[in-house]
Amino acid sequence: MTTAIDKLATEGFGKSNLPYASISAGSMNKLVVRLGDHAIDLGKLLADEDLGEAEKKAVAAENLDELLKLGRKSWSAVRQAIITALEAEGSAEFAESISTDVSSAEYAMPFSPADYVDYYASENHATNIGKMFRPDEAALKPNWKHLPVGYHGRSGTIIVSGTEIVRPSGLRPGEGGIPSFGPSQRLDIEAEMGFVCGGAPAGTHVSVAEADEYIFGAFLFNDWSARDIQAFEYVPLGPNLGKSFASSVGAWVVPFEALKDARVEPPEREFEVADYLKDDESTGGPWGLDILMEVDLNGEVVSRPPYATMYWTAPQMLAHMTVNGGSLRPGDMYGSGTVSGPERDQRGSFIELSWGGKEPLKLKDGSDMVFLQDGQTVTLRATAPGADGETINFGDCVGTIVAADS
């Protein structure tokens, strides 16, 4: 007799990972957990495990929404129950019988987004964009190293990986300051990590030390950007239509608890941060994450952004998001902002990879790449170190560009 862990685990999708997704199951969806190439029906897997009624109801739901409401104690109990079930002697046959192959599954949003904040936490990315958008000013504004800069985004157009991306239209810069309306000609990606929260009542301020009690999990996130629309609209209030048309969430949500072995020190801070943002040993230590991302264009890896270079960490972003009394609800999520390293082949957007179009990216077939063309497919991937020498794989976050609506 064989355990499911022993038989089904693969590199990146073993015991130390066990991410969640929602897949189509006839007329409704179901919550699944991934082991190897198997998407296992979570409700059936845990039907006989020692869990409370609220937890059993949550794991038998269509997505993560019910589980997000329950909080860290329940999240940990469910994760331990999954491990117990998959490590039981003879569990392999049962797990296989209630599984769907991940390559044939049809994915739904893993959770229902509530509010959404997008940050700007990479110093390399912020510096590059500052140089291109404001060449006559300092690349970083004076506030950047004192707080995680972000803006409140649109949750209604957050979509699951695999959904086509319709080229957006809007007002674009024109000669003499007169804009023209039409499809974006500078369509771009933003390779990010996303984080989804739960378990908190409205009005709760979450400290850095408490953040891992409220961050449920992490996922790949592509915050597609129309750079020409963005450039015309963003002064003085920031992004709107240039960002709000589509943001892709990876189908698999990795439990934040699974990332403890990926913790690293963030870059050295230039200024002492405010007390509510301190992440020293007194607040549980820093939560930089050693996540290595990939940006794949039509089958060619064009960039490998290192998340470990991010100046601001996920707990700091959450602490900032709630310090003013802003509410936190199950399903609230936030993006890290584009992840870019110091090298050209570590930049997480095409505007950086081509330096605004002035230095086109040379592809393997000899063609030049600046901004996205209709028919092109972008795939984000990421891995991180897991427990016992294992690897955490975040799966893929995929989007294909289709022509603007006529």
Coordinates of C-alpha atoms in Angstrom, one line a residue:
M1 CA 0.0 0.0 0.0
T2 CA 1.3 3.4 -0.9
T3 CA 0.7 6.9 0.4
A4 CA -0.5 9.6 -2.0
I5 CA 2.5 11.8 -1.1
D6 CA 4.9 9.0 -2.0
K7 CA 3.2 8.1 -5.3
L8 CA 1.9 11.4 -6.7
A9 CA 4.2 14.2 -5.6
T10 CA 6.4 15.8 -8.2
E11 CA 9.1 18.4 -8.1
G12 CA 7.5 21.7 -7.0
F13 CA 4.2 20.1 -6.1
G14 CA 4.9 17.9 -3.1
K15 CA 4.1 17.9 0.6
S16 CA 5.7 21.3 1.3
N17 CA 3.4 23.1 -1.2
L18 CA -0.2 21.8 -1.5
P19 CA -1.7 24.8 -3.2
Y20 CA -5.4 25.4 -3.8
A21 CA -7.5 26.1 -6.9
S22 CA -11.1 26.1 -8.1
I23 CA -12.0 23.9 -11.0
S24 CA -15.2 23.4 -13.0
A25 CA -17.2 20.3 -12.0
G26 CA -20.2 20.2 -14.3
S27 CA -22.8 22.9 -13.3
M28 CA -20.7 24.2 -10.5
N29 CA -17.1 24.5 -9.4
K30 CA -15.2 22.7 -6.6
L31 CA -12.2 23.5 -4.4
V32 CA -9.2 21.3 -5.0
V33 CA -5.7 20.8 -3.6
R34 CA -2.7 20.0 -5.9
L35 CA -0.3 17.1 -5.4
G36 CA 1.9 16.5 -8.4
D37 CA -0.3 16.6 -11.5
H38 CA -3.4 15.8 -9.6
A39 CA -6.1 18.3 -8.6
I40 CA -7.7 16.5 -5.7
D41 CA -11.3 17.1 -4.6
L42 CA -10.8 18.7 -1.2
G43 CA -14.3 18.1 0.1
K44 CA -14.1 14.4 -0.6
L45 CA -10.5 14.1 0.6
L46 CA -11.3 15.5 4.0
A47 CA -14.8 14.2 4.5
D48 CA -13.7 11.7 7.2
E49 CA -10.9 13.8 8.7
D50 CA -11.1 15.3 12.2
L51 CA -12.3 18.8 11.4
G52 CA -15.1 21.1 12.7
E53 CA -18.3 21.6 10.8
A54 CA -17.2 25.1 9.6
E55 CA -14.0 23.7 8.1
K56 CA -15.8 20.8 6.5
K57 CA -18.3 23.2 4.9
A58 CA -15.5 25.4 3.7
V59 CA -13.4 22.7 2.0
A60 CA -16.6 21.4 0.3
A61 CA -17.3 24.8 -1.2
E62 CA -16.7 26.0 -4.8
N63 CA -13.7 28.1 -4.0
L64 CA -11.6 29.5 -1.1
D65 CA -14.2 32.1 0.0
E66 CA -15.6 30.2 3.0
L67 CA -12.2 29.1 4.1
L68 CA -10.9 32.7 4.0
K69 CA -13.5 33.7 6.5
L70 CA -12.4 31.3 9.1
G71 CA -8.9 32.6 9.9
R72 CA -5.4 31.2 10.6
K73 CA -6.3 28.5 13.1
S74 CA -8.7 26.9 10.7
W75 CA -6.3 27.4 7.7
S76 CA -3.6 25.5 9.6
A77 CA -6.0 22.8 10.7
V78 CA -7.2 22.2 7.1
R79 CA -3.6 22.1 5.9
Q80 CA -2.6 19.6 8.5
A81 CA -5.7 17.5 7.7
I82 CA -4.7 17.4 4.0
I83 CA -1.2 16.2 4.9
T84 CA -2.6 13.5 7.3
A85 CA -5.0 12.3 4.6
L86 CA -2.3 12.2 1.9
E87 CA 0.2 10.5 4.2
A88 CA -2.1 7.7 5.2
E89 CA -1.2 4.2 4.1
G90 CA -3.2 3.3 1.0
S91 CA -4.2 6.9 0.3
A92 CA -2.8 6.9 -3.2
E93 CA -5.6 5.0 -4.8
F94 CA -8.3 7.0 -3.1
A95 CA -6.6 10.3 -4.0
E96 CA -6.3 9.3 -7.6
S97 CA -10.0 8.3 -7.7
I98 CA -11.1 11.8 -6.7
S99 CA -8.7 13.7 -8.8
T100 CA -8.7 15.6 -12.1
D101 CA -5.5 15.9 -14.2
V102 CA -4.3 19.5 -13.9
S103 CA -3.7 19.7 -17.6
S104 CA -7.3 19.0 -18.4
A105 CA -9.0 20.9 -15.6
E106 CA -11.0 24.1 -16.4
Y107 CA -10.1 26.7 -13.8
A108 CA -12.2 29.3 -12.1
M109 CA -11.2 32.2 -9.9
P110 CA -9.8 30.6 -6.8
F111 CA -11.5 33.2 -4.6
S112 CA -13.8 36.2 -5.0
P113 CA -11.7 39.4 -4.9
A114 CA -13.1 42.0 -2.5
D115 CA -10.9 45.1 -2.5
Y116 CA -7.7 45.3 -4.4
V117 CA -4.6 47.4 -3.8
D118 CA -1.6 47.5 -6.2
Y119 CA 1.8 48.4 -4.8
Y120 CA 5.0 49.7 -6.4
A121 CA 7.4 47.9 -4.1
S122 CA 10.4 47.3 -6.4
E123 CA 13.1 50.0 -6.2
N124 CA 14.5 48.8 -9.5
H125 CA 11.2 49.0 -11.3
A126 CA 10.2 52.3 -9.7
T127 CA 13.6 53.8 -10.6
N128 CA 13.3 52.6 -14.2
I129 CA 9.8 53.9 -14.7
G130 CA 10.7 57.2 -13.0
K131 CA 13.6 57.7 -15.4
M132 CA 11.4 57.0 -18.4
F133 CA 8.2 58.9 -17.4
R134 CA 9.9 61.8 -15.6
P135 CA 13.4 62.2 -17.2
D136 CA 13.8 65.8 -15.8
E137 CA 13.0 64.8 -12.2
A138 CA 14.4 62.5 -9.6
A139 CA 13.5 58.9 -10.5
L140 CA 12.1 58.2 -7.0
K141 CA 9.7 60.6 -5.3
P142 CA 10.7 61.6 -1.7
N143 CA 8.0 59.4 -0.1
W144 CA 9.1 56.1 -1.8
K145 CA 11.5 54.9 0.8
H146 CA 9.3 55.9 3.7
L147 CA 6.1 54.0 2.8
P148 CA 4.9 51.3 0.3
V149 CA 3.4 53.4 -2.5
G150 CA 0.2 52.0 -3.9
Y151 CA -3.2 52.7 -5.3
H152 CA -6.7 51.3 -5.0
G153 CA -7.4 49.2 -8.1
R154 CA -10.5 47.7 -9.7
S155 CA -11.5 44.2 -8.4
G156 CA -14.2 43.6 -10.9
T157 CA -11.8 42.9 -13.8
I158 CA -9.5 40.5 -11.9
I159 CA -9.6 37.3 -13.9
V160 CA -8.2 33.8 -13.7
S161 CA -5.2 32.6 -15.6
G162 CA -6.1 31.4 -19.1
T163 CA -8.6 34.2 -19.8
E164 CA -8.0 36.1 -23.0
I165 CA -6.8 39.7 -22.7
V166 CA -8.8 42.0 -25.0
R167 CA -6.6 45.0 -26.1
P168 CA -8.1 48.0 -24.3
S169 CA -9.0 51.3 -25.9
G170 CA -8.7 54.8 -24.5
L171 CA -7.2 58.2 -24.9
R172 CA -3.5 58.1 -26.0
P173 CA -1.0 61.0 -26.0
G174 CA -0.9 62.9 -29.3
E175 CA 1.0 65.7 -30.9
G176 CA 0.6 69.1 -29.3
G177 CA -0.9 67.6 -26.2
I178 CA -4.1 66.6 -28.1
P179 CA -5.0 62.9 -27.4
S180 CA -6.4 60.4 -29.9
F181 CA -8.9 57.6 -29.0
G182 CA -8.2 54.0 -30.0
P183 CA -6.7 50.7 -29.1
S184 CA -3.6 50.8 -26.9
Q185 CA -0.4 50.6 -29.0
R186 CA 1.8 50.1 -25.9
L187 CA 0.2 47.1 -24.2
D188 CA 2.4 45.7 -21.5
I189 CA 2.6 43.2 -18.6
E190 CA 3.5 43.7 -15.0
A191 CA 5.0 40.5 -13.5
E192 CA 3.9 40.5 -9.8
M193 CA 3.2 38.4 -6.8
G194 CA -0.3 38.7 -5.3
F195 CA -1.5 38.1 -1.8
V196 CA -5.0 37.3 -0.6
C197 CA -6.2 37.9 3.0
G198 CA -8.9 36.7 5.3
G199 CA -10.0 36.2 8.9
A200 CA -10.2 39.8 9.9
P201 CA -13.2 41.9 10.9
A202 CA -13.7 45.3 9.4
G203 CA -11.6 48.1 10.8
T204 CA -8.8 46.0 12.0
H205 CA -5.3 47.4 11.9
V206 CA -2.9 44.6 11.1
S207 CA 0.6 45.1 12.4
V208 CA 3.7 43.7 10.7
A209 CA 4.0 41.1 13.5
E210 CA 0.4 39.9 13.0
A211 CA 0.4 39.9 9.2
D212 CA 1.0 36.2 8.7
E213 CA -2.2 35.6 10.7
Y214 CA -4.2 37.4 8.0
I215 CA -2.3 36.6 4.8
F216 CA -3.8 33.4 3.5
G217 CA -1.7 32.8 0.5
A218 CA 0.3 34.0 -2.5
F219 CA -0.1 33.6 -6.2
L220 CA 1.2 34.8 -9.5
F221 CA -0.3 38.1 -10.7
N222 CA -0.1 39.8 -14.1
D223 CA -1.4 43.4 -13.8
W224 CA -1.6 44.1 -17.6
S225 CA -0.9 47.8 -18.4
A226 CA -1.7 50.0 -21.3
R227 CA 1.3 52.3 -21.1
D228 CA 0.1 55.0 -23.6
I229 CA -3.3 55.3 -21.9
Q230 CA -1.6 55.3 -18.5
A231 CA 0.9 58.0 -19.6
F232 CA -1.9 60.4 -20.6
E233 CA -4.1 59.9 -17.5
Y234 CA -1.8 59.3 -14.6
V235 CA -1.0 62.9 -13.7
P236 CA -2.0 64.0 -11.1
L237 CA -4.0 61.1 -9.6
G238 CA -2.4 58.0 -10.9
P239 CA -3.5 54.9 -13.0
N240 CA -7.1 54.2 -13.9
L241 CA -8.1 52.9 -17.4
G242 CA -4.5 52.0 -18.2
K243 CA -4.7 49.3 -15.5
S244 CA -8.3 48.5 -14.8
F245 CA -9.2 46.5 -18.0
A246 CA -7.7 43.2 -16.8
S247 CA -5.5 41.7 -14.1
S248 CA -4.7 38.0 -14.2
V249 CA -4.5 35.8 -11.1
G250 CA -2.6 32.4 -11.2
A251 CA -5.0 29.5 -10.8
W252 CA -3.0 28.1 -7.8
V253 CA -2.9 29.8 -4.4
V254 CA 0.1 28.8 -2.3
P255 CA -0.6 28.9 1.4
F256 CA 1.5 31.6 3.1
E257 CA 2.4 29.0 5.7
A258 CA 4.2 27.1 3.0
L259 CA 6.6 30.0 2.3
K260 CA 8.3 30.1 5.7
D261 CA 11.4 28.4 4.3
A262 CA 11.6 31.0 1.6
R263 CA 12.0 33.9 4.0
V264 CA 15.0 36.1 3.4
E265 CA 16.2 39.6 4.4
P266 CA 14.9 42.4 2.1
P267 CA 17.4 44.9 0.7
E268 CA 19.0 47.3 3.1
R269 CA 16.7 50.2 3.9
E270 CA 18.1 53.7 3.3
F271 CA 16.0 55.3 6.0
E272 CA 14.6 54.1 9.3
V273 CA 11.0 53.3 8.7
A274 CA 8.0 54.3 10.8
D275 CA 7.2 52.1 13.8
Y276 CA 4.2 50.6 12.1
L277 CA 6.4 49.4 9.2
K278 CA 9.3 48.0 11.3
D279 CA 10.1 44.4 10.5
D280 CA 13.0 43.6 12.8
E281 CA 13.3 40.8 15.3
S282 CA 10.9 42.6 17.7
T283 CA 8.1 42.2 15.1
G284 CA 8.9 38.6 14.1
G285 CA 11.7 39.4 11.6
P286 CA 11.6 40.4 8.0
W287 CA 9.4 38.7 5.4
G288 CA 11.4 39.1 2.2
L289 CA 10.7 36.0 0.0
D290 CA 13.2 34.1 -2.2
I291 CA 10.9 33.7 -5.1
L292 CA 12.4 33.5 -8.6
M293 CA 10.0 34.4 -11.4
E294 CA 10.0 33.8 -15.1
V295 CA 8.4 35.8 -18.0
D296 CA 7.7 33.6 -21.0
L297 CA 6.7 35.1 -24.3
N298 CA 5.4 32.6 -26.9
G299 CA 7.5 29.8 -25.4
E300 CA 10.7 31.9 -24.9
V301 CA 11.8 33.0 -21.4
V302 CA 12.7 36.7 -21.8
S303 CA 13.2 37.7 -18.1
R304 CA 13.8 36.2 -14.6
P305 CA 12.7 38.7 -12.0
P306 CA 13.9 38.0 -8.5
Y307 CA 11.3 38.8 -5.9
A308 CA 13.9 38.8 -3.1
T309 CA 15.0 42.3 -4.4
M310 CA 11.6 43.9 -3.4
Y311 CA 12.2 46.8 -1.0
W312 CA 8.9 46.4 0.8
T313 CA 7.6 43.1 2.1
A314 CA 4.1 41.6 2.0
P315 CA 3.5 42.1 5.8
Q316 CA 4.6 45.7 5.5
M317 CA 2.2 46.3 2.6
L318 CA -0.7 44.8 4.6
A319 CA 0.3 46.9 7.7
H320 CA 0.3 50.0 5.5
M321 CA -3.0 49.1 3.9
T322 CA -4.8 49.0 7.3
V323 CA -2.9 51.6 9.4
N324 CA -5.4 54.4 8.6
G325 CA -8.4 52.4 9.8
G326 CA -9.1 51.0 6.3
S327 CA -11.1 47.8 6.7
L328 CA -9.8 44.3 5.9
R329 CA -12.3 41.7 4.6
P330 CA -11.9 38.0 3.5
G331 CA -10.9 38.1 -0.2
D332 CA -9.1 41.4 0.0
M333 CA -6.0 41.1 -2.1
Y334 CA -3.0 43.2 -3.1
G335 CA -0.3 43.0 -5.7
S336 CA 3.4 43.6 -5.1
G337 CA 3.9 45.8 -8.1
T338 CA 6.2 44.8 -10.9
V339 CA 9.1 42.7 -9.8
S340 CA 12.4 43.8 -11.4
G341 CA 16.0 43.1 -10.5
P342 CA 19.0 45.2 -11.2
E343 CA 19.9 43.5 -14.5
R344 CA 18.2 43.9 -17.9
D345 CA 17.2 40.3 -18.1
Q346 CA 15.5 40.6 -14.7
R347 CA 13.0 43.3 -15.6
G348 CA 9.3 42.4 -15.1
S349 CA 7.7 44.5 -17.9
F350 CA 8.3 45.1 -21.5
I351 CA 8.5 48.9 -21.1
E352 CA 11.7 48.2 -19.0
L353 CA 13.0 45.4 -21.2
S354 CA 12.8 47.6 -24.3
W355 CA 13.5 50.9 -22.3
G356 CA 10.3 52.5 -23.6
G357 CA 10.8 51.2 -27.1
K358 CA 14.2 52.8 -27.5
E359 CA 16.2 49.6 -27.0
P360 CA 14.0 46.8 -28.5
L361 CA 14.4 43.3 -26.9
K362 CA 16.0 40.9 -29.4
L363 CA 14.1 37.5 -29.5
K364 CA 15.7 34.2 -30.5
D365 CA 14.0 34.2 -33.9
G366 CA 15.8 37.5 -34.7
S367 CA 12.7 39.7 -34.3
D368 CA 12.5 42.8 -32.1
M369 CA 10.1 43.0 -29.2
V370 CA 8.8 46.3 -27.8
F371 CA 5.1 46.0 -26.7
L372 CA 2.6 43.2 -27.0
Q373 CA 1.0 42.3 -30.3
D374 CA -2.3 40.6 -30.9
G375 CA -1.9 36.8 -30.7
Q376 CA 1.0 36.8 -28.3
T377 CA 0.9 34.7 -25.1
V378 CA 2.6 35.7 -21.9
T379 CA 3.2 33.0 -19.2
L380 CA 4.4 33.9 -15.7
R381 CA 6.0 31.2 -13.6
A382 CA 7.7 31.2 -10.2
T383 CA 9.4 28.9 -7.7
A384 CA 10.6 29.2 -4.1
P385 CA 12.5 27.0 -1.6
G386 CA 10.2 24.8 0.5
A387 CA 10.6 22.6 3.6
D388 CA 13.0 19.7 3.6
G389 CA 14.8 20.8 0.5
E390 CA 11.7 20.7 -1.6
T391 CA 10.7 23.4 -4.2
I392 CA 7.5 25.4 -4.2
N393 CA 6.0 25.9 -7.7
F394 CA 3.3 28.5 -8.2
G395 CA 2.1 27.0 -11.5
D396 CA 1.5 29.2 -14.5
C397 CA -0.3 32.5 -15.0
V398 CA -1.2 32.8 -18.7
G399 CA -2.8 35.4 -20.9
T400 CA -3.2 35.7 -24.7
I401 CA -3.7 39.1 -26.4
V402 CA -6.7 39.4 -28.7
A403 CA -7.7 42.4 -30.8
A404 CA -9.6 45.3 -29.4
D405 CA -13.4 45.1 -29.5
S406 CA -14.7 46.8 -32.6

